[in-house]
Amino acid sequence: MKQFECGSLVPGCTWHTEAEEGAEIVRRAAEHLRTAHGESVIRPGMVEQIKARVHETPQTRH
């Protein structure tokens, strides 16, 4: 499972998301940036910054 925390890109933002695929993380993050932070255009450089901040979630044992 992969995770992205918006606060790593936008200081103070507590929004985060998890998904199996990195592409889904990027899609969700771009939508969040549009709706919550008023970004009307998500440029390729921003996509690269999102991708650079996606990380694997720690495996938990039940």
Short mmCIF file of C-alpha atoms in Angstrom, two decimals:
data_model
loop_
_atom_site.label_atom_id
_atom_site.label_comp_id
_atom_site.label_asym_id
_atom_site.label_seq_id
_atom_site.Cartn_x
_atom_site.Cartn_y
_atom_site.Cartn_z
CA MET A 1 0.00 0.00 0.00
CA LYS A 2 1.26 3.46 -0.88
CA GLN A 3 0.57 6.73 0.94
CA PHE A 4 0.80 10.45 0.26
CA GLU A 5 0.56 13.17 2.91
CA CYS A 6 -0.32 16.59 1.52
CA GLY A 7 1.50 18.30 4.38
CA SER A 8 4.77 17.13 2.82
CA LEU A 9 3.96 19.42 -0.11
CA VAL A 10 1.65 22.03 1.43
CA PRO A 11 2.81 22.80 4.99
CA GLY A 12 0.01 22.59 7.53
CA CYS A 13 -2.34 20.45 5.43
CA THR A 14 -3.38 17.27 7.24
CA TRP A 15 -5.02 15.51 4.26
CA HIS A 16 -3.59 12.14 3.25
CA THR A 17 -4.55 9.20 1.07
CA GLU A 18 -3.60 5.56 0.57
CA ALA A 19 -3.96 3.31 -2.46
CA GLU A 20 -2.37 0.25 -4.03
CA GLU A 21 -1.23 2.11 -7.16
CA GLY A 22 0.89 5.24 -7.39
CA ALA A 23 -1.24 6.52 -10.27
CA GLU A 24 -4.34 6.50 -8.06
CA ILE A 25 -2.45 8.41 -5.36
CA VAL A 26 -1.43 11.05 -7.93
CA ARG A 27 -5.02 11.31 -9.22
CA ARG A 28 -6.43 11.79 -5.71
CA ALA A 29 -3.71 14.24 -4.74
CA ALA A 30 -4.27 16.33 -7.88
CA GLU A 31 -8.00 16.46 -7.18
CA HIS A 32 -7.30 17.48 -3.58
CA LEU A 33 -4.95 20.26 -4.73
CA ARG A 34 -7.68 21.56 -7.06
CA THR A 35 -10.51 21.48 -4.53
CA ALA A 36 -8.75 22.28 -1.25
CA HIS A 37 -5.88 24.49 -2.37
CA GLY A 38 -7.34 26.21 -5.42
CA GLU A 39 -4.83 24.87 -7.95
CA SER A 40 -6.59 25.21 -11.31
CA VAL A 41 -3.78 23.54 -13.28
CA ILE A 42 -1.64 20.68 -12.02
CA ARG A 43 1.60 21.08 -13.95
CA PRO A 44 3.99 18.19 -14.69
CA GLY A 45 6.43 19.53 -12.09
CA MET A 46 3.74 19.29 -9.42
CA VAL A 47 2.98 15.71 -10.46
CA GLU A 48 6.67 14.89 -10.09
CA GLN A 49 6.69 16.46 -6.61
CA ILE A 50 3.68 14.34 -5.62
CA LYS A 51 5.34 11.18 -6.96
CA ALA A 52 8.53 11.98 -5.04
CA ARG A 53 6.54 12.15 -1.79
CA VAL A 54 4.61 8.88 -2.22
CA HIS A 55 5.90 6.19 0.09
CA GLU A 56 5.09 2.66 1.12
CA THR A 57 2.99 2.35 4.25
CA PRO A 58 4.49 0.27 7.04
CA GLN A 59 3.25 -3.31 7.07
CA THR A 60 1.16 -4.06 10.15
CA ARG A 61 0.58 -7.53 11.54
CA HIS A 62 -2.78 -8.57 12.88
#
